[in-house]
Amino acid sequence: MRTVKFANEDARDPAGIPLHGSAWPKPSGAEEAGAQRSSWPAVRAGRLLVVCGLLLLPWLYVLATGLSETITAVHWPVAWVGLDTMEAVGLITTGALAAHGDRWHPLVATATAALLVTDAWFDTVTASAGSDLARAAAMALGAELPLAALCVWLAVRALQQRG
């Protein structure tokens, strides 16, 4: 495994774990050849996910035709505070991991981007016409979607540098 060295010192903690995630292990020739082929469990899991996604399509019709136009949610504030809390944790974690070159930041950045896009979607589609919708659109276009794009850019950039 490659490690980052500072002042001719190995950048590892006492347990031998690299301190910075930029120390990506380089695959051997055999690992590179195997990495191009998916393992059988991965193929089966992939097929299962496709089938589940396809099974959701008829359910979408049921939802679209059967759900009430309006509903009262008992824990509405908890839902929104919870979502925004997850976004804040995701942004802080993504930023900290990216700043330290941690190899896990692309995964956290991707999850954070998904949360931000979800928030933008639900903010705009649940807003009432007028100033609520204008505020939701401004937040989506001015904050949530640009931050999601930044997170995706960080993840893609890290994965391209890794490969």
mmCIF file of C-alpha atoms in Angstrom:
data_model
loop_
_atom_site.group_PDB
_atom_site.id
_atom_site.type_symbol
_atom_site.label_atom_id
_atom_site.label_comp_id
_atom_site.label_asym_id
_atom_site.label_seq_id
_atom_site.Cartn_x
_atom_site.Cartn_y
_atom_site.Cartn_z
ATOM 1 C CA MET A 1 0.000 0.000 0.000
ATOM 2 C CA ARG A 2 1.244 3.470 -0.829
ATOM 3 C CA THR A 3 1.326 6.015 1.962
ATOM 4 C CA VAL A 4 1.852 9.732 2.094
ATOM 5 C CA LYS A 5 5.105 10.724 3.727
ATOM 6 C CA PHE A 6 5.794 14.014 5.440
ATOM 7 C CA ALA A 7 9.337 15.123 6.189
ATOM 8 C CA ASN A 8 10.571 11.640 5.325
ATOM 9 C CA GLU A 9 8.253 10.063 7.890
ATOM 10 C CA ASP A 10 5.676 7.418 7.171
ATOM 11 C CA ALA A 11 2.178 8.905 7.531
ATOM 12 C CA ARG A 12 0.743 6.098 9.629
ATOM 13 C CA ASP A 13 -0.655 5.951 13.101
ATOM 14 C CA PRO A 14 0.893 3.612 15.698
ATOM 15 C CA ALA A 15 -1.441 0.806 14.611
ATOM 16 C CA GLY A 16 -0.084 1.002 11.052
ATOM 17 C CA ILE A 17 -3.228 2.515 9.535
ATOM 18 C CA PRO A 18 -2.617 5.259 6.956
ATOM 19 C CA LEU A 19 -3.583 8.618 8.422
ATOM 20 C CA HIS A 20 -4.612 10.101 5.102
ATOM 21 C CA GLY A 21 -7.003 8.442 2.677
ATOM 22 C CA SER A 22 -4.927 9.501 -0.310
ATOM 23 C CA ALA A 23 -2.896 6.347 0.184
ATOM 24 C CA TRP A 24 -4.912 4.236 -2.248
ATOM 25 C CA PRO A 25 -3.566 0.762 -2.732
ATOM 26 C CA LYS A 26 -2.611 0.073 -6.324
ATOM 27 C CA PRO A 27 -4.106 -3.183 -7.615
ATOM 28 C CA SER A 28 -1.770 -5.869 -8.852
ATOM 29 C CA GLY A 29 -2.070 -7.161 -12.402
ATOM 30 C CA ALA A 30 -4.262 -10.063 -11.280
ATOM 31 C CA GLU A 31 -6.486 -7.744 -9.248
ATOM 32 C CA GLU A 32 -6.872 -5.388 -12.205
ATOM 33 C CA ALA A 33 -8.001 -8.265 -14.411
ATOM 34 C CA GLY A 34 -10.443 -9.456 -11.733
ATOM 35 C CA ALA A 35 -11.733 -5.946 -11.105
ATOM 36 C CA GLN A 36 -13.019 -5.763 -14.663
ATOM 37 C CA ARG A 37 -15.216 -8.838 -14.105
ATOM 38 C CA SER A 38 -17.989 -8.689 -11.544
ATOM 39 C CA SER A 39 -18.197 -11.445 -8.984
ATOM 40 C CA TRP A 40 -21.191 -13.754 -9.097
ATOM 41 C CA PRO A 41 -22.742 -12.341 -5.872
ATOM 42 C CA ALA A 42 -22.411 -8.823 -7.292
ATOM 43 C CA VAL A 43 -24.091 -9.898 -10.528
ATOM 44 C CA ARG A 44 -26.936 -11.519 -8.587
ATOM 45 C CA ALA A 45 -27.320 -8.451 -6.352
ATOM 46 C CA GLY A 46 -27.346 -6.216 -9.426
ATOM 47 C CA ARG A 47 -30.040 -8.314 -11.087
ATOM 48 C CA LEU A 48 -32.104 -8.305 -7.894
ATOM 49 C CA LEU A 49 -31.925 -4.506 -7.747
ATOM 50 C CA VAL A 50 -33.052 -4.207 -11.386
ATOM 51 C CA VAL A 51 -36.006 -6.533 -10.730
ATOM 52 C CA CYS A 52 -36.976 -4.552 -7.614
ATOM 53 C CA GLY A 53 -36.789 -1.311 -9.583
ATOM 54 C CA LEU A 54 -38.995 -2.758 -12.313
ATOM 55 C CA LEU A 55 -41.493 -4.018 -9.727
ATOM 56 C CA LEU A 56 -41.774 -0.479 -8.380
ATOM 57 C CA LEU A 57 -43.075 0.813 -11.725
ATOM 58 C CA PRO A 58 -46.639 -0.542 -11.312
ATOM 59 C CA TRP A 59 -46.580 0.660 -7.698
ATOM 60 C CA LEU A 60 -45.900 4.180 -8.953
ATOM 61 C CA TYR A 61 -49.188 4.044 -10.863
ATOM 62 C CA VAL A 62 -51.020 2.875 -7.743
ATOM 63 C CA LEU A 63 -49.539 5.756 -5.774
ATOM 64 C CA ALA A 64 -50.210 8.344 -8.473
ATOM 65 C CA THR A 65 -53.865 7.375 -8.778
ATOM 66 C CA GLY A 66 -54.614 6.443 -5.165
ATOM 67 C CA LEU A 67 -52.967 9.000 -2.885
ATOM 68 C CA SER A 68 -54.918 11.885 -1.448
ATOM 69 C CA GLU A 69 -54.065 15.350 -2.759
ATOM 70 C CA THR A 70 -53.598 16.631 0.788
ATOM 71 C CA ILE A 71 -52.643 14.952 4.025
ATOM 72 C CA THR A 72 -51.853 15.982 7.570
ATOM 73 C CA ALA A 73 -48.592 14.582 8.885
ATOM 74 C CA VAL A 74 -48.365 14.292 12.657
ATOM 75 C CA HIS A 75 -44.576 14.523 12.751
ATOM 76 C CA TRP A 76 -44.088 16.997 9.891
ATOM 77 C CA PRO A 77 -41.508 19.179 11.713
ATOM 78 C CA VAL A 78 -39.569 16.103 12.845
ATOM 79 C CA ALA A 79 -39.369 14.876 9.247
ATOM 80 C CA TRP A 80 -37.974 18.170 7.946
ATOM 81 C CA VAL A 81 -35.630 18.794 10.868
ATOM 82 C CA GLY A 82 -34.399 15.218 10.534
ATOM 83 C CA LEU A 83 -33.735 15.605 6.810
ATOM 84 C CA ASP A 84 -31.926 18.910 7.273
ATOM 85 C CA THR A 85 -29.919 17.405 10.151
ATOM 86 C CA MET A 86 -28.796 14.547 7.902
ATOM 87 C CA GLU A 87 -27.823 17.100 5.251
ATOM 88 C CA ALA A 88 -25.793 19.126 7.751
ATOM 89 C CA VAL A 89 -24.018 16.007 8.994
ATOM 90 C CA GLY A 90 -23.396 14.947 5.396
ATOM 91 C CA LEU A 91 -21.979 18.317 4.390
ATOM 92 C CA ILE A 92 -19.738 18.532 7.461
ATOM 93 C CA THR A 93 -18.541 14.951 7.036
ATOM 94 C CA THR A 94 -17.981 15.318 3.289
ATOM 95 C CA GLY A 95 -16.033 18.525 3.804
ATOM 96 C CA ALA A 96 -13.894 17.128 6.594
ATOM 97 C CA LEU A 97 -13.144 13.877 4.762
ATOM 98 C CA ALA A 98 -12.390 15.656 1.483
ATOM 99 C CA ALA A 99 -10.150 18.192 3.208
ATOM 100 C CA HIS A 100 -8.147 15.370 4.770
ATOM 101 C CA GLY A 101 -7.988 13.362 1.545
ATOM 102 C CA ASP A 102 -9.889 10.464 3.089
ATOM 103 C CA ARG A 103 -10.708 7.736 0.604
ATOM 104 C CA TRP A 104 -14.297 7.455 1.862
ATOM 105 C CA HIS A 105 -15.334 10.984 0.935
ATOM 106 C CA PRO A 106 -16.776 10.023 -2.485
ATOM 107 C CA LEU A 107 -19.329 7.754 -0.798
ATOM 108 C CA VAL A 108 -20.331 10.353 1.776
ATOM 109 C CA ALA A 109 -20.440 13.052 -0.918
ATOM 110 C CA THR A 110 -22.752 10.919 -3.061
ATOM 111 C CA ALA A 111 -25.126 10.242 -0.163
ATOM 112 C CA THR A 112 -25.118 13.924 0.761
ATOM 113 C CA ALA A 113 -25.905 14.913 -2.833
ATOM 114 C CA ALA A 114 -28.858 12.524 -2.807
ATOM 115 C CA LEU A 115 -30.166 14.065 0.417
ATOM 116 C CA LEU A 116 -29.822 17.590 -0.988
ATOM 117 C CA VAL A 117 -31.638 16.722 -4.226
ATOM 118 C CA THR A 118 -34.370 14.986 -2.223
ATOM 119 C CA ASP A 119 -34.767 18.062 -0.030
ATOM 120 C CA ALA A 120 -34.980 20.356 -3.064
ATOM 121 C CA TRP A 121 -37.592 18.096 -4.644
ATOM 122 C CA PHE A 122 -39.800 17.822 -1.589
ATOM 123 C CA ASP A 123 -39.443 21.505 -0.696
ATOM 124 C CA THR A 124 -40.689 22.564 -4.101
ATOM 125 C CA VAL A 125 -43.446 19.999 -4.604
ATOM 126 C CA THR A 126 -44.903 20.462 -1.107
ATOM 127 C CA ALA A 127 -44.781 24.280 -1.161
ATOM 128 C CA SER A 128 -48.012 26.153 -1.607
ATOM 129 C CA ALA A 129 -48.247 28.609 -4.502
ATOM 130 C CA GLY A 130 -46.876 32.081 -3.978
ATOM 131 C CA SER A 131 -44.154 33.061 -1.545
ATOM 132 C CA ASP A 132 -43.691 29.501 -0.191
ATOM 133 C CA LEU A 133 -42.993 28.185 -3.671
ATOM 134 C CA ALA A 134 -40.697 31.132 -4.460
ATOM 135 C CA ARG A 135 -38.735 30.505 -1.245
ATOM 136 C CA ALA A 136 -38.497 26.769 -1.968
ATOM 137 C CA ALA A 137 -37.322 27.409 -5.531
ATOM 138 C CA ALA A 138 -34.766 29.957 -4.332
ATOM 139 C CA MET A 139 -33.391 27.487 -1.779
ATOM 140 C CA ALA A 140 -33.301 24.697 -4.353
ATOM 141 C CA LEU A 141 -31.596 26.772 -7.049
ATOM 142 C CA GLY A 142 -29.405 28.868 -4.761
ATOM 143 C CA ALA A 143 -28.244 26.324 -2.193
ATOM 144 C CA GLU A 144 -29.408 22.701 -2.317
ATOM 145 C CA LEU A 145 -28.808 21.867 -5.986
ATOM 146 C CA PRO A 146 -25.471 23.735 -6.244
ATOM 147 C CA LEU A 147 -24.254 21.975 -3.082
ATOM 148 C CA ALA A 148 -25.434 18.645 -4.496
ATOM 149 C CA ALA A 149 -23.535 19.382 -7.716
ATOM 150 C CA LEU A 150 -20.416 20.202 -5.701
ATOM 151 C CA CYS A 151 -20.716 16.914 -3.810
ATOM 152 C CA VAL A 152 -21.114 14.967 -7.066
ATOM 153 C CA TRP A 153 -18.126 16.795 -8.548
ATOM 154 C CA LEU A 154 -15.997 15.904 -5.499
ATOM 155 C CA ALA A 155 -17.015 12.251 -5.732
ATOM 156 C CA VAL A 156 -16.423 11.953 -9.481
ATOM 157 C CA ARG A 157 -13.116 13.809 -9.270
ATOM 158 C CA ALA A 158 -11.866 11.529 -6.493
ATOM 159 C CA LEU A 159 -12.895 8.398 -8.355
ATOM 160 C CA GLN A 160 -11.221 9.604 -11.562
ATOM 161 C CA GLN A 161 -8.005 10.359 -9.686
ATOM 162 C CA ARG A 162 -8.142 6.964 -8.051
ATOM 163 C CA GLY A 163 -8.428 5.065 -11.327
#
